[in-house]
């Protein structure tokens, strides 16, 4: 008993000292720990790609497992072992056939159309420049006061603009050319990591039940039974939030992109493939995504045809209403449990720290954090004999004698 106590004290002291040193290095030192973590992350990129691909494709593999051998899937869900390697191999082959077929359709149909749209955009650049110049010139001629203000501002900032071009833009142009060469190398490294990640994902999908069993064994070996139970519940809740949101949002964005392409082709909008890709990709970002995709798409169509730009604006507004009220709720449901205000806050904070990936993953991460905080608060309230429902705290502070809902305080 005494040795166990000394062991716990020693581990606590070591972890505390390590945390203090890490905190000091990050804030005041040379950030060697941060550099080490970044190098480790760079080395593990193929593994992370593979884990992400396996996580996204796991439902498809389970679907084919269920389709090929429903009895073994039922036994695996009931706590048994998925024994048939042939069934899993067939499911993996069918899964990657579907992925390869989708990639072939993308490469053979959509990408050439997008390429033609981009070429058309660059070929019409001079026409668009003249159109914009005519708009601005007409606006200034009709508003002499505005023209005078613009000329004064240009004169005031002429020296600053010249200095900016001479001292910053021109020197950085050379760096930009070097960066383009480095970008080719980065692209090759990305595809190399992606190829290795695909191989890793096949292995993970083939052994996902065994990998999950190893993780459960590790948790049960490191923690007590009570703590292990709550860890499994927390991981299950996080998986439910992440899987539902990430997979659902990707599917929702794919459907929105396809619908946008179909209707854009029917109404003969200019740059229909390019606009559909922009709308579909930006729709991945919650709340702000539809606006981020609609604005540049609307501007492109406006340069070609103002009346079609008006039709496109009406179409996008109707499409977002359909997505927000029909398609999105059907696919996503209430996966996060966050209000619109917290979704906006999560997106702003995630975007400020991690850019576009942060805007996408901030919502499920914040939902997991919100669920954990809500669970802890409910547990504290239950111990004090106070109600856990929010409605009980509207208008007055409840007393500990008030009854609590039976289903409160659960993950």
Coordinates of C-alpha atoms in Angstrom, one line a residue:
X1 CA 0.0 0.0 0.0
X2 CA 2.8 2.4 0.9
X3 CA 4.7 1.6 -2.3
X4 CA 1.6 2.3 -4.3
X5 CA 1.1 5.6 -2.6
X6 CA 4.8 6.6 -3.2
X7 CA 4.4 5.6 -6.8
X8 CA 1.3 7.8 -7.3
X9 CA 3.1 10.7 -5.6
X10 CA 6.1 10.2 -7.8
X11 CA 4.1 10.1 -11.0
X12 CA 2.1 13.2 -9.9
X13 CA 5.3 15.2 -9.2
X14 CA 6.9 14.1 -12.5
X15 CA 3.9 15.1 -14.6
X16 CA 3.5 18.4 -12.7
X17 CA 7.2 19.2 -13.4
X18 CA 6.9 18.2 -17.0
X19 CA 3.8 20.4 -17.5
X20 CA 5.6 23.4 -15.9
X21 CA 8.6 23.0 -18.1
X22 CA 6.4 22.5 -21.2
X23 CA 4.4 25.6 -20.3
X24 CA 7.6 27.7 -19.8
X25 CA 9.1 26.4 -23.1
X26 CA 6.0 27.3 -25.1
X27 CA 5.6 30.8 -23.7
X28 CA 9.1 32.0 -22.8
X29 CA 11.6 29.5 -24.3
X30 CA 12.7 28.5 -27.8
X31 CA 9.6 26.3 -28.3
X32 CA 11.6 23.2 -28.8
X33 CA 8.6 21.1 -27.7
X34 CA 6.4 22.8 -30.4
X35 CA 9.0 22.1 -33.1
X36 CA 9.2 18.5 -32.0
X37 CA 5.4 18.1 -32.1
X38 CA 5.3 19.7 -35.6
X39 CA 8.0 17.3 -36.8
X40 CA 6.2 14.4 -35.4
X41 CA 3.0 15.5 -37.0
X42 CA 4.8 15.9 -40.3
X43 CA 6.2 12.4 -40.0
X44 CA 2.8 10.9 -39.1
X45 CA 0.8 12.7 -41.9
X46 CA 0.4 9.5 -44.0
X47 CA -1.0 7.7 -40.9
X48 CA -3.3 10.6 -40.1
X49 CA -4.5 10.6 -43.7
X50 CA -5.1 6.9 -43.6
X51 CA -7.0 7.1 -40.3
X52 CA -9.2 9.9 -41.7
X53 CA -10.0 8.0 -44.9
X54 CA -10.7 4.8 -42.9
X55 CA -13.0 6.8 -40.5
X56 CA -15.0 8.2 -43.5
X57 CA -15.3 4.9 -45.3
X58 CA -16.1 2.7 -42.3
X59 CA -19.9 3.0 -42.8
X60 CA -19.6 1.9 -46.4
X61 CA -17.5 -1.1 -45.4
X62 CA -20.1 -2.0 -42.8
X63 CA -22.8 -1.7 -45.4
X64 CA -21.2 -4.1 -47.7
X65 CA -20.4 -6.5 -44.8
X66 CA -24.1 -6.4 -43.9
X67 CA -25.1 -6.9 -47.5
X68 CA -22.7 -9.9 -48.1
X69 CA -23.0 -11.6 -44.7
X70 CA -25.7 -10.2 -42.4
X71 CA -25.4 -13.1 -39.8
X72 CA -21.7 -12.3 -39.1
X73 CA -22.4 -8.6 -38.8
X74 CA -25.2 -9.3 -36.3
X75 CA -22.8 -11.5 -34.3
X76 CA -20.1 -8.7 -34.4
X77 CA -22.6 -6.1 -33.2
X78 CA -23.7 -8.4 -30.4
X79 CA -20.1 -8.6 -29.0
X80 CA -18.9 -11.5 -31.1
X81 CA -15.9 -11.6 -33.4
X82 CA -16.0 -10.8 -37.1
X83 CA -14.2 -13.9 -38.4
X84 CA -14.6 -14.1 -42.2
X85 CA -11.6 -12.5 -43.9
X86 CA -13.2 -13.2 -47.3
X87 CA -16.2 -11.1 -46.5
X88 CA -14.1 -8.2 -45.3
X89 CA -11.9 -8.5 -48.4
X90 CA -14.9 -8.4 -50.7
X91 CA -16.3 -5.4 -48.8
X92 CA -13.0 -3.5 -49.2
X93 CA -12.9 -4.3 -52.9
X94 CA -16.5 -3.1 -53.4
X95 CA -15.8 0.0 -51.4
X96 CA -12.8 1.0 -53.4
X97 CA -14.6 0.2 -56.6
X98 CA -17.3 2.7 -55.7
X99 CA -14.6 5.3 -54.7
X100 CA -12.7 4.6 -57.9
X101 CA -15.9 4.9 -60.0
X102 CA -16.8 8.2 -58.3
X103 CA -13.2 9.5 -58.9
X104 CA -13.4 8.5 -62.6
X105 CA -16.6 10.4 -63.0
X106 CA -15.1 13.4 -61.3
X107 CA -11.9 13.3 -63.4
X108 CA -13.6 12.5 -66.8
X109 CA -16.6 14.8 -66.5
X110 CA -16.5 17.5 -63.9
X111 CA -12.8 18.5 -64.0
X112 CA -12.7 19.0 -67.8
X113 CA -15.8 21.2 -67.5
X114 CA -14.2 23.2 -64.7
X115 CA -11.0 23.5 -66.8
X116 CA -13.0 24.9 -69.7
X117 CA -14.7 27.4 -67.4
X118 CA -11.4 28.6 -66.0
X119 CA -10.0 29.0 -69.5
X120 CA -13.1 30.9 -70.5
X121 CA -12.8 33.1 -67.5
X122 CA -9.1 34.0 -68.3
X123 CA -9.9 34.5 -72.0
X124 CA -12.7 37.0 -71.1
X125 CA -10.6 38.8 -68.5
X126 CA -9.9 41.8 -70.7
X127 CA -13.6 42.1 -71.5
X128 CA -14.5 42.0 -67.8
X129 CA -11.8 44.6 -67.1
X130 CA -13.3 46.9 -69.7
X131 CA -16.8 46.3 -68.3
X132 CA -15.7 47.1 -64.7
X133 CA -13.8 50.1 -65.9
X134 CA -16.9 51.4 -67.8
X135 CA -19.0 50.9 -64.6
X136 CA -16.6 52.8 -62.4
X137 CA -16.1 55.6 -65.0
X138 CA -19.8 56.1 -65.4
X139 CA -20.4 56.1 -61.7
X140 CA -17.7 58.8 -61.2
X141 CA -19.0 60.9 -64.0
X142 CA -22.5 60.9 -62.6
X143 CA -21.2 61.8 -59.1
X144 CA -18.6 64.6 -59.3
X145 CA -18.2 64.8 -55.6
X146 CA -17.4 61.1 -55.4
X147 CA -14.9 61.5 -58.2
X148 CA -13.1 64.3 -56.4
X149 CA -13.0 62.3 -53.2
X150 CA -11.5 59.3 -55.1
X151 CA -8.9 61.5 -56.8
X152 CA -7.9 63.1 -53.5
X153 CA -7.5 59.6 -51.9
X154 CA -5.4 58.4 -54.8
X155 CA -3.2 61.4 -54.5
X156 CA -2.8 61.0 -50.8
X157 CA -1.9 57.3 -51.1
X158 CA 0.2 57.6 -54.2
X159 CA 3.5 57.9 -52.3
X160 CA 2.6 55.1 -50.0
X161 CA 1.6 52.9 -52.9
X162 CA 4.8 53.6 -54.7
X163 CA 6.8 52.7 -51.6
X164 CA 4.8 49.6 -51.1
X165 CA 5.4 48.4 -54.7
X166 CA 9.1 49.2 -54.6
X167 CA 10.0 47.9 -51.2
X168 CA 7.6 45.0 -50.7
X169 CA 5.8 43.8 -53.8
X170 CA 8.8 43.6 -56.1
X171 CA 11.1 41.8 -53.6
X172 CA 8.4 39.4 -52.7
X173 CA 7.7 38.6 -56.4
X174 CA 11.0 36.7 -56.5
X175 CA 10.0 34.8 -53.3
X176 CA 6.7 34.0 -55.0
X177 CA 8.4 32.4 -58.0
X178 CA 10.5 30.3 -55.5
X179 CA 7.3 29.4 -53.7
X180 CA 5.7 28.2 -56.9
X181 CA 8.6 25.8 -57.4
X182 CA 8.2 24.7 -53.8
X183 CA 4.5 24.3 -54.3
X184 CA 5.2 21.6 -56.9
X185 CA 7.3 19.7 -54.4
X186 CA 4.6 20.2 -51.8
X187 CA 2.0 18.8 -54.2
X188 CA 4.1 15.8 -54.9
X189 CA 4.6 15.2 -51.2
X190 CA 0.9 15.5 -50.6
X191 CA 0.1 12.8 -53.2
X192 CA 2.8 10.6 -51.8
X193 CA 1.4 10.9 -48.3
X194 CA -2.1 10.4 -49.7
X195 CA -1.1 7.1 -51.5
X196 CA 0.5 5.8 -48.3
X197 CA -2.6 6.9 -46.4
X198 CA -4.8 4.9 -48.7
X199 CA -2.7 1.8 -48.0
X200 CA -2.9 2.5 -44.3
X201 CA -6.6 3.0 -44.5
X202 CA -7.1 -0.4 -46.2
X203 CA -5.2 -2.0 -43.3
X204 CA -7.2 -0.1 -40.7
X205 CA -10.5 -1.0 -42.3
X206 CA -9.5 -4.7 -42.6
X207 CA -8.6 -4.8 -38.9
X208 CA -10.9 -2.1 -37.4
X209 CA -12.6 -4.5 -34.9
X210 CA -9.2 -5.8 -33.7
X211 CA -7.8 -2.2 -33.4
X212 CA -10.9 -1.2 -31.4
X213 CA -10.4 -4.2 -29.1
X214 CA -6.7 -3.2 -28.5
X215 CA -7.9 0.3 -27.6
X216 CA -10.4 -1.1 -25.2
X217 CA -7.8 -3.4 -23.6
X218 CA -5.4 -0.4 -23.2
X219 CA -8.1 1.7 -21.5
X220 CA -9.2 -1.1 -19.2
X221 CA -5.5 -1.8 -18.3
X222 CA -4.7 1.8 -17.5
X223 CA -7.9 2.9 -15.7
X224 CA -10.2 1.5 -13.1
X225 CA -13.4 -0.1 -14.2
X226 CA -15.5 2.9 -13.2
X227 CA -13.3 5.4 -15.1
X228 CA -13.0 3.1 -18.1
X229 CA -16.8 2.9 -18.4
X230 CA -17.1 6.7 -18.5
X231 CA -14.2 6.9 -21.0
X232 CA -16.0 4.5 -23.3
X233 CA -19.2 6.6 -23.0
X234 CA -17.4 9.8 -23.7
X235 CA -15.6 8.3 -26.8
X236 CA -18.9 7.0 -28.0
X237 CA -20.6 10.4 -27.7
X238 CA -17.7 12.1 -29.5
X239 CA -17.8 9.5 -32.3
X240 CA -21.6 10.0 -32.6
X241 CA -21.1 13.8 -32.9
X242 CA -18.1 13.7 -35.2
X243 CA -19.3 10.9 -37.5
X244 CA -22.8 12.3 -37.9
X245 CA -21.5 15.8 -38.5
X246 CA -18.5 15.2 -40.7
X247 CA -20.0 12.5 -42.9
X248 CA -23.3 14.1 -43.0
X249 CA -21.9 17.5 -44.0
X250 CA -19.8 16.1 -46.8
X251 CA -22.8 14.2 -48.2
X252 CA -24.9 17.3 -47.8
X253 CA -22.4 19.4 -49.7
X254 CA -22.1 16.8 -52.5
X255 CA -25.9 16.9 -52.9
X256 CA -26.0 20.7 -53.0
X257 CA -23.2 20.8 -55.6
X258 CA -25.0 18.3 -57.8
X259 CA -28.3 20.2 -57.5
X260 CA -26.6 23.5 -58.3
X261 CA -24.9 22.0 -61.4
X262 CA -28.2 20.5 -62.7
X263 CA -30.2 23.7 -62.3
X264 CA -27.3 25.9 -63.5
X265 CA -27.1 23.8 -66.7
X266 CA -30.9 23.9 -67.2
X267 CA -30.9 27.7 -66.8
X268 CA -27.8 28.0 -68.9
X269 CA -25.8 30.0 -66.3
X270 CA -22.3 30.9 -67.3
X271 CA -19.5 28.9 -65.7
X272 CA -22.0 26.4 -64.4
X273 CA -19.4 23.6 -63.5
X274 CA -17.0 26.1 -61.8
X275 CA -19.9 27.8 -59.9
X276 CA -21.3 24.4 -58.8
X277 CA -17.9 23.4 -57.4
X278 CA -17.5 26.7 -55.5
X279 CA -21.0 26.4 -54.0
X280 CA -20.6 22.7 -53.1
X281 CA -17.1 23.1 -51.6
X282 CA -17.9 26.2 -49.5
X283 CA -21.1 24.6 -48.3
X284 CA -18.9 22.4 -46.1
X285 CA -18.4 25.4 -43.9
X286 CA -21.4 25.7 -41.6
X287 CA -23.5 28.8 -41.5
X288 CA -21.0 31.1 -43.5
X289 CA -20.2 28.6 -46.3
X290 CA -23.3 29.3 -48.5
X291 CA -22.5 33.0 -48.4
X292 CA -18.8 32.5 -49.1
X293 CA -19.6 30.5 -52.2
X294 CA -22.5 32.6 -53.5
X295 CA -20.7 35.9 -53.5
X296 CA -17.8 35.1 -56.0
X297 CA -20.2 32.9 -58.1
X298 CA -22.7 35.8 -58.3
X299 CA -19.9 38.2 -59.3
X300 CA -18.7 35.9 -62.1
X301 CA -22.2 35.6 -63.5
X302 CA -22.8 39.3 -63.1
X303 CA -19.8 40.1 -65.3
X304 CA -21.3 37.9 -68.1
X305 CA -25.0 38.7 -67.7
X306 CA -26.7 40.8 -65.0
X307 CA -30.1 39.3 -65.6
X308 CA -28.8 35.8 -65.2
X309 CA -27.0 37.0 -62.0
X310 CA -30.4 38.0 -60.6
X311 CA -31.8 34.6 -61.5
X312 CA -28.8 32.9 -59.9
X313 CA -29.3 35.0 -56.7
X314 CA -32.9 33.9 -56.5
X315 CA -31.9 30.3 -57.2
X316 CA -29.2 30.3 -54.5
X317 CA -31.6 31.7 -51.9
X318 CA -34.1 29.0 -52.7
X319 CA -31.5 26.3 -52.7
X320 CA -30.2 27.4 -49.3
X321 CA -33.7 27.4 -47.9
X322 CA -34.2 23.9 -49.2
X323 CA -30.9 22.8 -47.7
X324 CA -31.4 24.5 -44.4
X325 CA -35.0 23.2 -43.9
X326 CA -35.1 19.9 -45.8
X327 CA -31.8 18.3 -46.9
X328 CA -29.6 19.4 -44.0
X329 CA -32.0 18.3 -41.2
X330 CA -32.7 15.0 -43.0
X331 CA -29.0 14.1 -43.3
X332 CA -27.5 15.8 -40.2
X333 CA -30.5 15.9 -37.8
X334 CA -29.5 17.4 -34.4
X335 CA -26.0 15.9 -34.3
X336 CA -24.4 18.8 -32.4
X337 CA -27.1 20.1 -30.2
X338 CA -25.7 23.6 -30.5
X339 CA -27.7 26.8 -31.0
X340 CA -27.0 29.1 -33.9
X341 CA -25.2 31.6 -31.6
X342 CA -22.7 28.9 -30.4
X343 CA -22.2 27.7 -34.0
X344 CA -21.2 31.2 -35.1
X345 CA -18.8 31.6 -32.1
X346 CA -17.2 28.2 -32.8
X347 CA -16.7 29.0 -36.5
X348 CA -15.2 32.4 -35.8
X349 CA -12.8 31.0 -33.1
X350 CA -11.8 27.9 -35.1
X351 CA -11.3 30.0 -38.3
X352 CA -9.1 32.5 -36.5
X353 CA -6.8 29.8 -35.2
X354 CA -6.8 27.2 -38.0
X355 CA -8.4 28.7 -41.1
X356 CA -10.9 26.8 -43.2
X357 CA -10.2 23.4 -41.5
X358 CA -10.8 25.1 -38.2
X359 CA -14.1 26.5 -39.4
X360 CA -15.2 23.0 -40.4
X361 CA -14.1 21.0 -37.4
X362 CA -14.8 23.7 -34.8
X363 CA -18.5 22.9 -34.7
X364 CA -18.2 19.2 -33.7
X365 CA -15.2 19.9 -31.4
X366 CA -17.2 22.6 -29.6
X367 CA -20.3 20.3 -29.5
X368 CA -18.2 17.7 -27.7
X369 CA -16.9 20.3 -25.3
X370 CA -20.4 21.6 -24.7
X371 CA -21.7 18.0 -24.0
X372 CA -18.8 17.4 -21.5
X373 CA -19.5 20.7 -19.7
X374 CA -23.2 20.1 -19.6
X375 CA -22.6 16.6 -18.2
X376 CA -20.3 17.9 -15.4
X377 CA -22.8 20.6 -14.5
X378 CA -25.7 18.2 -14.4
X379 CA -23.7 15.8 -12.1
X380 CA -23.0 18.7 -9.7
X381 CA -26.6 19.8 -9.7
X382 CA -27.8 16.2 -9.0
X383 CA -25.5 15.9 -6.1
X384 CA -27.0 19.1 -4.7
X385 CA -30.5 17.9 -5.3
X386 CA -31.3 20.6 -7.8
X387 CA -33.0 20.3 -11.2
X388 CA -30.9 20.0 -14.3
X389 CA -33.4 21.3 -16.9
X390 CA -32.8 24.8 -18.2
X391 CA -36.5 25.7 -18.0
X392 CA -36.3 25.2 -14.2
X393 CA -34.0 28.3 -14.0
X394 CA -36.2 30.7 -15.9
X395 CA -37.7 33.4 -13.8
X396 CA -36.4 32.2 -10.4
X397 CA -33.7 30.3 -8.7
X398 CA -34.9 26.7 -7.9
X399 CA -34.6 25.1 -4.5
X400 CA -32.8 21.8 -3.9
X401 CA -36.2 20.2 -3.0
X402 CA -37.5 20.5 -6.6
X403 CA -37.6 17.3 -8.6
X404 CA -35.0 16.4 -11.2
X405 CA -35.7 14.9 -14.6
X406 CA -34.9 11.2 -14.6
X407 CA -32.9 11.3 -17.9
X408 CA -30.6 14.2 -16.9
X409 CA -26.9 14.1 -16.4
X410 CA -26.1 11.5 -19.1
X411 CA -23.5 11.5 -21.8

